[in-house]
Short mmCIF file of C-alpha atoms in Angstrom, two decimals:
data_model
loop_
_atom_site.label_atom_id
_atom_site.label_comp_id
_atom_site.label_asym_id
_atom_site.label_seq_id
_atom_site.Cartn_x
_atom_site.Cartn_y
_atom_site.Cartn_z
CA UNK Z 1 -26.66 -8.68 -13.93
CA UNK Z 2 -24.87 -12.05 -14.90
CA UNK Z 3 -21.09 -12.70 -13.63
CA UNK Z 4 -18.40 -13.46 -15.75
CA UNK Z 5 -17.66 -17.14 -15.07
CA UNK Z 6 -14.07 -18.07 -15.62
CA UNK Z 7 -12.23 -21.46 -15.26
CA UNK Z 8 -10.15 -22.07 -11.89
CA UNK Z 9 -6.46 -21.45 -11.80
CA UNK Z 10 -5.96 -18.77 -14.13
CA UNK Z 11 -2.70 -16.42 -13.78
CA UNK Z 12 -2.81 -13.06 -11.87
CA UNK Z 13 -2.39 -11.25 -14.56
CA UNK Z 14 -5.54 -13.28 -16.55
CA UNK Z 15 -7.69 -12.54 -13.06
CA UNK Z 16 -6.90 -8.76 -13.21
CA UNK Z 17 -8.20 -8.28 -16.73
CA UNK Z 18 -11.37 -10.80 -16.16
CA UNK Z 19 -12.30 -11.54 -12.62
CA UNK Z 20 -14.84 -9.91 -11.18
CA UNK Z 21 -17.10 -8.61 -14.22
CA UNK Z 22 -20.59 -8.24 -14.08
CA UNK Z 23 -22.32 -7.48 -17.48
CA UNK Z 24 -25.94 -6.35 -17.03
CA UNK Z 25 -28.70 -7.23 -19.87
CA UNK Z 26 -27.05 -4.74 -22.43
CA UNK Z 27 -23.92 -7.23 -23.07
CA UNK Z 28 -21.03 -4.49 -22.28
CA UNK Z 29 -17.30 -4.61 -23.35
CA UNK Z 30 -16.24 -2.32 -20.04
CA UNK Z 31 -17.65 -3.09 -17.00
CA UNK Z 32 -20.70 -0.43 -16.06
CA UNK Z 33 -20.13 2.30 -13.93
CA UNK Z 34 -23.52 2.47 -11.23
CA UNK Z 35 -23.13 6.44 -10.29
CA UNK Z 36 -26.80 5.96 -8.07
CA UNK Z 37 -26.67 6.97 -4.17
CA UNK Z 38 -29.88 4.79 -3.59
CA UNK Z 39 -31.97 1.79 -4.76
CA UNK Z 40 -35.31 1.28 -4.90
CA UNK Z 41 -37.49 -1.60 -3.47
CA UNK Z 42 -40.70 -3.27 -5.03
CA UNK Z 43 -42.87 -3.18 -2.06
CA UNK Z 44 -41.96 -2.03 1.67
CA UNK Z 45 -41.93 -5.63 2.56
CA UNK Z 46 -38.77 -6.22 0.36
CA UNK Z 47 -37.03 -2.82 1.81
CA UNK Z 48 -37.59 -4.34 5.34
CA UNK Z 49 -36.26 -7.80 4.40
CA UNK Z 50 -33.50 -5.88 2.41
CA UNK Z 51 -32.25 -4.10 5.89
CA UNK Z 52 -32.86 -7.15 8.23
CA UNK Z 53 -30.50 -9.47 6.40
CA UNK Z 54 -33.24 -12.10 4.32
CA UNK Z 55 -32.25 -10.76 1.23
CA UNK Z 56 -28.81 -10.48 -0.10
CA UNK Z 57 -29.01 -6.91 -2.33
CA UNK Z 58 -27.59 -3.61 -2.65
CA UNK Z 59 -29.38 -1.27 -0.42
CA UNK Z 60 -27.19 1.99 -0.40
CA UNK Z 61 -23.70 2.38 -2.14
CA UNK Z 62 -22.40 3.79 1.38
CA UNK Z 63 -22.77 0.16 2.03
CA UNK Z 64 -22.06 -1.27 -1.32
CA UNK Z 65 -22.46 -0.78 -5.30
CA UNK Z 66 -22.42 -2.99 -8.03
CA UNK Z 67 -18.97 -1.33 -9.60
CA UNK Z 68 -17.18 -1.28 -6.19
CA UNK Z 69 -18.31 -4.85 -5.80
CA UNK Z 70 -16.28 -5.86 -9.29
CA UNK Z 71 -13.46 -3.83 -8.24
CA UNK Z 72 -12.97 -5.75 -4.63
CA UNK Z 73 -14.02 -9.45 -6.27
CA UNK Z 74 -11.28 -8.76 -8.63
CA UNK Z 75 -8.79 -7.66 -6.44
CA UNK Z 76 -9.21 -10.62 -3.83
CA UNK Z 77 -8.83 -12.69 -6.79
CA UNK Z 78 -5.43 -11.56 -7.46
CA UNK Z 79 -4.72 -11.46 -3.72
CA UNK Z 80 -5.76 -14.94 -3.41
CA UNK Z 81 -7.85 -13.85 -0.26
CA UNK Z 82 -11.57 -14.71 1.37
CA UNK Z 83 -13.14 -11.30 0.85
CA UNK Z 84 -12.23 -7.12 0.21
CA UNK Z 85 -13.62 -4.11 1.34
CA UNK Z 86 -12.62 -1.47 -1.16
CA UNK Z 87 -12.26 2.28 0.80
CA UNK Z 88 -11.95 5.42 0.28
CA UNK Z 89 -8.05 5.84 0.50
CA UNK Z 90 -4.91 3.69 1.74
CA UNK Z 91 -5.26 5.76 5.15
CA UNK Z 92 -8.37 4.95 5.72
CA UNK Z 93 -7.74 1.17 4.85
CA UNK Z 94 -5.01 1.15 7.21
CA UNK Z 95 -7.26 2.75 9.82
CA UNK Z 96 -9.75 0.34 9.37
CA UNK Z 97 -7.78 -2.55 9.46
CA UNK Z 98 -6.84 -1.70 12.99
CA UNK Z 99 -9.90 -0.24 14.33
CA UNK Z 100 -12.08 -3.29 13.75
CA UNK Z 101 -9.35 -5.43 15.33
CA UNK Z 102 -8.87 -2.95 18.36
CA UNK Z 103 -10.74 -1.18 21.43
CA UNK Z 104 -10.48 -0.05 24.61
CA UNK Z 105 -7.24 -2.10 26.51
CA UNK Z 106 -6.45 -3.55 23.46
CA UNK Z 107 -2.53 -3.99 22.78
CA UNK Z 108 -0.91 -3.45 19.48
CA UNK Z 109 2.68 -4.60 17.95
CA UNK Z 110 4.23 -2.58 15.22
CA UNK Z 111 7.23 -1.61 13.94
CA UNK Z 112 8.52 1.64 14.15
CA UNK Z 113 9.72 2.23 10.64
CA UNK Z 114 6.52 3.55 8.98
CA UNK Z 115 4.52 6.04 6.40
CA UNK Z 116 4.24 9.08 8.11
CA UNK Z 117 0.40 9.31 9.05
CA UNK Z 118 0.56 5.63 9.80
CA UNK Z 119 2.81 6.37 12.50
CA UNK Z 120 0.50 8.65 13.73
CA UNK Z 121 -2.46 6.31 13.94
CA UNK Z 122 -0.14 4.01 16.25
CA UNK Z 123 1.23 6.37 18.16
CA UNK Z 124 -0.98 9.34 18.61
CA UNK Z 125 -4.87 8.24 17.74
CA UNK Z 126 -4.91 4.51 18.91
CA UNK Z 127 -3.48 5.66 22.47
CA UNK Z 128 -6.12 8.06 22.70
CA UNK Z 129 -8.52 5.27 22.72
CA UNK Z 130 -6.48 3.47 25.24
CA UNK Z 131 -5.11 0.96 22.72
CA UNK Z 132 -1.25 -0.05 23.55
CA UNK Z 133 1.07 0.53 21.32
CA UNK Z 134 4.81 -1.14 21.53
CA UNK Z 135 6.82 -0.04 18.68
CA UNK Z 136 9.91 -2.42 17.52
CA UNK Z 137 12.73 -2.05 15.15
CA UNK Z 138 11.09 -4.35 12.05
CA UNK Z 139 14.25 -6.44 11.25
CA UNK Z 140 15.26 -7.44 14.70
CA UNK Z 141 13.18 -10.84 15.38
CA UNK Z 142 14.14 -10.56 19.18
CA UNK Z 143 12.35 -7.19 19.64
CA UNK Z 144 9.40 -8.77 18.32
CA UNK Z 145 9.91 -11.66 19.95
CA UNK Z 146 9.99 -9.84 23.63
CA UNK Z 147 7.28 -7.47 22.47
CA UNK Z 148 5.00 -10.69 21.62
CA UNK Z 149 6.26 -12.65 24.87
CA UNK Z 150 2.79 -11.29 26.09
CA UNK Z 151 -1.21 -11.43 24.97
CA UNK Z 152 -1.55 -8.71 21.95
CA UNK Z 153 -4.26 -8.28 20.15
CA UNK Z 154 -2.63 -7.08 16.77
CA UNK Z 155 0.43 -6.74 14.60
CA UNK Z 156 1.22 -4.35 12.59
CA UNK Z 157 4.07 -3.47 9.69
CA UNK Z 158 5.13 -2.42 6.34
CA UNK Z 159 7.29 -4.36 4.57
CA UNK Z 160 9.79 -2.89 2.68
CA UNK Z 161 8.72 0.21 4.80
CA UNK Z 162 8.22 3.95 3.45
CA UNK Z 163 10.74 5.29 2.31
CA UNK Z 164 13.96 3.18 4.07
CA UNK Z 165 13.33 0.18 2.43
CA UNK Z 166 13.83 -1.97 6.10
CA UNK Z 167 12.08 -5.65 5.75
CA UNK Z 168 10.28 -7.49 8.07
CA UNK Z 169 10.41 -11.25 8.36
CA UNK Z 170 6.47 -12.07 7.37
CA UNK Z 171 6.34 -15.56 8.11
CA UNK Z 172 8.79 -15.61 11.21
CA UNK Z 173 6.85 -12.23 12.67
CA UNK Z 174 3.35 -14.05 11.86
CA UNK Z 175 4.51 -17.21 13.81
CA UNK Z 176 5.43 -15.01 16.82
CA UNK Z 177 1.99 -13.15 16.32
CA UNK Z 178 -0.15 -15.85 16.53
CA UNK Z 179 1.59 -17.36 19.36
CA UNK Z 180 0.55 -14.43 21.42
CA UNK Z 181 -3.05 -14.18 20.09
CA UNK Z 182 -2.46 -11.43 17.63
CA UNK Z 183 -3.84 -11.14 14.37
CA UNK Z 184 -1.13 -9.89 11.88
CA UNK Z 185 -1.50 -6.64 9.23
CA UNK Z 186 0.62 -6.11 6.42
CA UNK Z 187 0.67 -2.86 4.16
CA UNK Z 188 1.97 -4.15 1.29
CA UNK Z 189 2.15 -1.26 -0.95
CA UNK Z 190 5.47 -1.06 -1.56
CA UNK Z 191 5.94 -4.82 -2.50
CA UNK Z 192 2.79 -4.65 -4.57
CA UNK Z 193 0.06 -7.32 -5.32
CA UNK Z 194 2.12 -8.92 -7.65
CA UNK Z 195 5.86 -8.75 -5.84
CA UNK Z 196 4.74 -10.50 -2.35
CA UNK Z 197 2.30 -12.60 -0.72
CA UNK Z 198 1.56 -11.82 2.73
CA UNK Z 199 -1.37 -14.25 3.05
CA UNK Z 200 0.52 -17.17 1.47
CA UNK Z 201 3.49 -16.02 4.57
CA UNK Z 202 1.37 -16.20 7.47
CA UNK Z 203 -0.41 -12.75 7.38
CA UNK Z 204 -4.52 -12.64 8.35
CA UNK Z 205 -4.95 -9.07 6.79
CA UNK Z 206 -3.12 -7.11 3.81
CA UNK Z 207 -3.77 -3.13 3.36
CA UNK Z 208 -3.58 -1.70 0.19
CA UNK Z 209 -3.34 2.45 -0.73
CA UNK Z 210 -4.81 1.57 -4.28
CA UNK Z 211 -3.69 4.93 -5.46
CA UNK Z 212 -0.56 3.34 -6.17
CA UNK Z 213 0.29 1.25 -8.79
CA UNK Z 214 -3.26 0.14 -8.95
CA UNK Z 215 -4.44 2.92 -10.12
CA UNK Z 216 -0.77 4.38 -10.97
CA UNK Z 217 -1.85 6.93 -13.32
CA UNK Z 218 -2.61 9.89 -10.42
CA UNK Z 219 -6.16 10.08 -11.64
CA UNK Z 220 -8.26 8.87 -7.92
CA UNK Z 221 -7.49 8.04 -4.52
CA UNK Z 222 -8.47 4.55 -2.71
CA UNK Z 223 -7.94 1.85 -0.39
CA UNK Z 224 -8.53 -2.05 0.10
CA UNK Z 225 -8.49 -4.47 3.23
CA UNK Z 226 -8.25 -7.86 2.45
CA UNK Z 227 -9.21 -11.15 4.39
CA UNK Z 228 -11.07 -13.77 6.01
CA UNK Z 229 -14.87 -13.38 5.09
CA UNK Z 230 -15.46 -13.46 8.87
CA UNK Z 231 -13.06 -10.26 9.20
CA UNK Z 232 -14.23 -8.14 6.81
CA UNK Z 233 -18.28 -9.48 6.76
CA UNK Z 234 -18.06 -8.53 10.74
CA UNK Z 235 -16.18 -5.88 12.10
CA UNK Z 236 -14.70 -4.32 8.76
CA UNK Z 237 -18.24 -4.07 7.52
CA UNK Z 238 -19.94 -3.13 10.83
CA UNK Z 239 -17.55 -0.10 11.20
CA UNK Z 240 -17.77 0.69 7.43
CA UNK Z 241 -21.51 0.87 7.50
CA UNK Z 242 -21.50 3.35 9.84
CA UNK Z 243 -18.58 5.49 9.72
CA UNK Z 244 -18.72 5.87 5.90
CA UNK Z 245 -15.08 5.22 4.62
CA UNK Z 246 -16.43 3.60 1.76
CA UNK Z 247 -15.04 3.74 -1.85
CA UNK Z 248 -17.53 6.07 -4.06
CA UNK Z 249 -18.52 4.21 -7.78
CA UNK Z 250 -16.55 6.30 -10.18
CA UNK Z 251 -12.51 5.61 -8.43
CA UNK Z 252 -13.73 1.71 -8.40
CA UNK Z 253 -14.35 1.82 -12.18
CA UNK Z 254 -11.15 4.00 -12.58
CA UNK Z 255 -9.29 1.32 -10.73
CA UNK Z 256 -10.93 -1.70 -12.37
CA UNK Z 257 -9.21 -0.36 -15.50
CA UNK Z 258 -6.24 0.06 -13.77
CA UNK Z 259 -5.72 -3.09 -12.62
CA UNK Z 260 -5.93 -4.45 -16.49
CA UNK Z 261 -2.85 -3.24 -17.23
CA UNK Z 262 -1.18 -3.43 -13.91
CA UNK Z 263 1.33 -6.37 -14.30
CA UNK Z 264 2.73 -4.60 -16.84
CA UNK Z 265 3.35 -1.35 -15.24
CA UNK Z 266 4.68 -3.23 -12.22
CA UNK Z 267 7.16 -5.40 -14.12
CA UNK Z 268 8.40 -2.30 -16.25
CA UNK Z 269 8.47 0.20 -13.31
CA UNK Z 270 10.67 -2.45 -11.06
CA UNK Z 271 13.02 -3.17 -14.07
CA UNK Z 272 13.68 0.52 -14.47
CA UNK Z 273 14.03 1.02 -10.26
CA UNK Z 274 16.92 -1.88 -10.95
CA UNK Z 275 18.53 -0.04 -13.85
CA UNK Z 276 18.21 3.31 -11.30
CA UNK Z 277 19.30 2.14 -8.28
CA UNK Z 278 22.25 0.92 -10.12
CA UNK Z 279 23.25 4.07 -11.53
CA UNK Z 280 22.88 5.94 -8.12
CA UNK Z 281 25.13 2.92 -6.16
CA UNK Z 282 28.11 4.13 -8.89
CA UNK Z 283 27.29 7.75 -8.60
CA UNK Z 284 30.57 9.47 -6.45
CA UNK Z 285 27.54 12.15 -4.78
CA UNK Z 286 25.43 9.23 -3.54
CA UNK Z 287 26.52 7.66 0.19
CA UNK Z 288 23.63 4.50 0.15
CA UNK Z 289 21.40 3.24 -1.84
CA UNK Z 290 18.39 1.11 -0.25
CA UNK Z 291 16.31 -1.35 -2.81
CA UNK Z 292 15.41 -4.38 -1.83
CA UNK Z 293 16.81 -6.25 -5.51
CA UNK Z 294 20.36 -4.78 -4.53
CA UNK Z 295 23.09 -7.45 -3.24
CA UNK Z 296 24.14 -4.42 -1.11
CA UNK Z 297 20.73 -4.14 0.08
CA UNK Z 298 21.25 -5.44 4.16
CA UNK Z 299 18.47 -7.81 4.00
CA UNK Z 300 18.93 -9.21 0.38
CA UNK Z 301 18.53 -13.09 0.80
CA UNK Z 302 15.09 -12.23 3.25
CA UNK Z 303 14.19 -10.40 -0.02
CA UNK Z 304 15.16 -13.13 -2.31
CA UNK Z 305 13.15 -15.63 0.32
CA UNK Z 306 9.99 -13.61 0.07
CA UNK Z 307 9.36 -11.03 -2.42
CA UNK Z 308 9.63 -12.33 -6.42
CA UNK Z 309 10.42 -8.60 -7.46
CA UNK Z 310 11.99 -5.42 -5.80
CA UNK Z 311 8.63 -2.80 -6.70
CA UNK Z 312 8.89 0.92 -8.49
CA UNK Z 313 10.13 2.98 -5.19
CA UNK Z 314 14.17 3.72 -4.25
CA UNK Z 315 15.71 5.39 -1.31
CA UNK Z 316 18.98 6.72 -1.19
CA UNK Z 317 20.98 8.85 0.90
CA UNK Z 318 23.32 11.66 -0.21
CA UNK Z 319 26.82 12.42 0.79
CA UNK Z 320 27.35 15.73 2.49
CA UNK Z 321 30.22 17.49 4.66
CA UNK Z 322 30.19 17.14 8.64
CA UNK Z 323 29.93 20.80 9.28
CA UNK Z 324 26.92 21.67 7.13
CA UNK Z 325 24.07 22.46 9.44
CA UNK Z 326 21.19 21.27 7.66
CA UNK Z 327 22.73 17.63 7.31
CA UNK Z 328 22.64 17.74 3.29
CA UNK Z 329 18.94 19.23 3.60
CA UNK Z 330 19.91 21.61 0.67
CA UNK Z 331 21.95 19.22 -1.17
CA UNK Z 332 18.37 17.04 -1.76
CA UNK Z 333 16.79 20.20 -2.35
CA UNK Z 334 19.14 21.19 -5.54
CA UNK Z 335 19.11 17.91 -7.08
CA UNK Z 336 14.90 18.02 -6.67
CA UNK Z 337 14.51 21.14 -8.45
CA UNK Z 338 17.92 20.78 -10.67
CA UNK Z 339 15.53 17.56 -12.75
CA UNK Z 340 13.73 18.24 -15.90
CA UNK Z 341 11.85 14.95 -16.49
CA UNK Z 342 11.29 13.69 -12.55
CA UNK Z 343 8.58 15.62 -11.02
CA UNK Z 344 8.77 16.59 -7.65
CA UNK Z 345 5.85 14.89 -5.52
CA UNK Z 346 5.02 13.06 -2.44
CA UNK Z 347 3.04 10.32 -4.46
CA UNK Z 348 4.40 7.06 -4.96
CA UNK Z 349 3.51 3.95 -7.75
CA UNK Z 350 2.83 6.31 -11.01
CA UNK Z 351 3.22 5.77 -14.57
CA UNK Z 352 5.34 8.96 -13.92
CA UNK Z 353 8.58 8.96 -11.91
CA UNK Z 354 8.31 11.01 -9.00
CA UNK Z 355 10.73 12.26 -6.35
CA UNK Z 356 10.33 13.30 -2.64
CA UNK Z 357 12.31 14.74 0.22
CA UNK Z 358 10.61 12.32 2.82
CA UNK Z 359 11.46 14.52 6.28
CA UNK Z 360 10.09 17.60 5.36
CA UNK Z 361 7.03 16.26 3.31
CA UNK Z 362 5.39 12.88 4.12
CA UNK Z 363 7.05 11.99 7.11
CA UNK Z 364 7.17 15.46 8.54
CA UNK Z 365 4.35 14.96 11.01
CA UNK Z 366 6.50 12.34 13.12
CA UNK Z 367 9.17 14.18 15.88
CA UNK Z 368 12.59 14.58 14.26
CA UNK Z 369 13.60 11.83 17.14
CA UNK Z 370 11.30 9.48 15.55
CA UNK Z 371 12.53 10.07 12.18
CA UNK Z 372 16.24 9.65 13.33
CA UNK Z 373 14.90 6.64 14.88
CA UNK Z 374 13.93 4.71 11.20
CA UNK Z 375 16.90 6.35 9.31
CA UNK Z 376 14.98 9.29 7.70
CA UNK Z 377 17.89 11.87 8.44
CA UNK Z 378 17.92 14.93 6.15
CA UNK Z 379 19.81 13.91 3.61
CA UNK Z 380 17.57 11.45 2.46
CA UNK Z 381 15.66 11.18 -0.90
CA UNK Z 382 12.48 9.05 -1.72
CA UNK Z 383 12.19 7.96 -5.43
CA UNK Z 384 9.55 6.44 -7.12
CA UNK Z 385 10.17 5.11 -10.68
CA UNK Z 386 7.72 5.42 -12.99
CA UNK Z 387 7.44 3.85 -17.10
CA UNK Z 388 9.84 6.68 -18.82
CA UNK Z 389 12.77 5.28 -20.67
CA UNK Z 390 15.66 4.45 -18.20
CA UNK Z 391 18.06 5.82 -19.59
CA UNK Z 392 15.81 9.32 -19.87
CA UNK Z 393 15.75 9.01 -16.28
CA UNK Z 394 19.71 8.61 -15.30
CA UNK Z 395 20.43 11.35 -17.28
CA UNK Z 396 17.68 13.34 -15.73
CA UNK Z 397 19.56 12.41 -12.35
CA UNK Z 398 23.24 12.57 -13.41
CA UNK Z 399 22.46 16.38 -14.26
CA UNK Z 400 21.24 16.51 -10.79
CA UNK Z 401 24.34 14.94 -9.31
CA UNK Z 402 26.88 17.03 -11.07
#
């Protein structure tokens, strides 16, 4: 196969149409899908110099594959970072992440306001292991700082978190982190690849659900890590090798092409989540709106300091009387099935805009005390905004409302 050599300093959105392409002897367009298990070796000589490290090769795509391989080169490209490891979904990314960086009496940071299974990891799975985990409100820089007054071994955070929007302070949080000894881990899904850069803020890893908005098309499910070579060579790779959480041939090829046309999905999607969240911060029925590009928006200049661009997702909150038991449960409920052009689904980054009631569907594993503990009371309403007309969409919403 022969790489696609391409000049240094080319734009992200040049490097997610280019970098990364192999084209093997039949001089391609696309970039070749490998859909092989196995290799095969030209004496038993090379197979045992292939296993002990003396030659560099593909030896089983549980390990690696030739499509997979394009798919992470271009994507740490765009990321700007030493090496990916492309897996099987964003949970098992996020998993990852952690796992190689923790053991036994190993002490993790993290804030409190995350996606629903990622919570879990933290707080149920880790422990189990006898990992630490201290939870902190993400915007308050003196619960991190007293949580990282001591040796930790990791950091971890969303930022803006799923579904309340909450920032953290990346490059304040990362000083704090490395001052104790901790390595820091950002999921960055909401911000995208193209909306913030944890790296160039301090962060050693960033997580990716490539589902979203990489793909963005709800065709395949995956996941990247991304950073230092001597991260994800060592531990990421060790642990991948053997536990199998890699990404399979076919959703790297599916995501290749999805990253093409990426910046401009991204840019449209977040234009329209403006245009939205505007509409629903004049609407009489809504109480709050949470999107980071909003001057009401409680950490607006942290947003303007950091992110270049607010992503596809909105939060908001809607109004409801004191004495109604279910605390405007219902109220969500009616507007969800009351739209015609907004599809009801816990997904997030799609070409199509989709809506969620977040605390009985994605965060409905955590205790209703942790929910109440992040903001994710009953009447709240998780929308992500996909490449319809905008207009389409606030009329899909003001018939909702009403």
């Amino acid at each position: 196969m022969r790489n696609n050599e391409l000049p240094d300093g080319l734009h992200p959105e040049t490097l997610g149409v280019r970098a990364g392409q192999m084209r093997t002897g039949f001089e391609e367009t696309a970039e070749p899908m490998f859909l092989n298990s196995g290799y095969v070796y030209e004496s038993a000589e090379a197979a045992e110099a292939s296993f002990n490290g003396d030659i560099q090769r593909f030896v089983y795509s549980r390990y690696g594959n030739p499509t997979v391989a394009m798919f992470q080169e271009r994507l740490r490209q765009i990321e700007g970072a030493e090496a990916c490891f492309a897996t099987s979904s964003g949970m098992s990314a996020v998993f990852v992440s952690l796992a190689a960086l923790l053991g036994n009496g190993s002490r993790l940071v993290a804030s409190r306001a995350l996606f629903g299974s990622c919570f879990v990891i933290c707080n149920e799975i880790l422990p189990r292991w006898g990992v630490e985990t201290v939870f902190v409100d993400g915007a308050d820089l003196d619960q991190w700082r007293e949580a990282l007054s001591e040796p930790t071994d990791a950091v971890f955070f969303e930022t803006p978190s799923n579904p309340m929007q909450e920032l953290v302070d990346v490059r304040a949080v990362c000083e704090l982190a490395h001052a104790a000894g901790a390595q820091v881990v950002v999921d960055n899904v909401f911000a995208t690849v193209l909306h913030q850069k944890p790296l160039e803020l301090g962060a050693d890893i960033v997580v990716y659900s490539t589902t979203k908005h990489i793909d963005g098309q709800g065709r395949v499910l995956g996941g990247a890590v991304l950073g230092t070579e001597e991260y994800i060579s060592g531990p990421v790779q060790n642990l991948m090798r053997h536990a199998g959480f890699g990404m399979n041939a076919f959703n790297a090829w599916v995501l290749l092409k999805g990253l093409e046309t990426m910046s401009l999905r991204v840019e449209r999607m977040s234009a329209n989540a403006l245009e939205v969240a505007q509409f629903l911060e004049s609407h009489d029925a809504v109480d709050w709106v949470r999107y980071s590009m909003l001057p009401s928006h409680p950490q607006y200049d942290l947003a303007q300091a950091q992110m270049s661009g607010g992503g596809s997702v909105v939060t908001f909150g809607l109004k409801y009387d004191d004495d109604e038991a279910d605390r405007g449960k219902q109220r969500c409920f009616s507007l969800l099935n009351a739209l015609r052009v907004i599809d009801i689904s816990n997904n997030l980054g799609d070409a199509k805009s989709l809506v969620t009631h977040p605390a009985t569907t994605t965060h409905a594993s955590m205790e209703p005390e942790a929910r109440a503990a992040v903001g994710i009371t009953d009447n709240v309403v998780r929308l992500s905004v996909g490449l319809e007309f905008a207009g389409d969409l606030i009329e899909d919403l003001r018939r909702g409302l009403n």
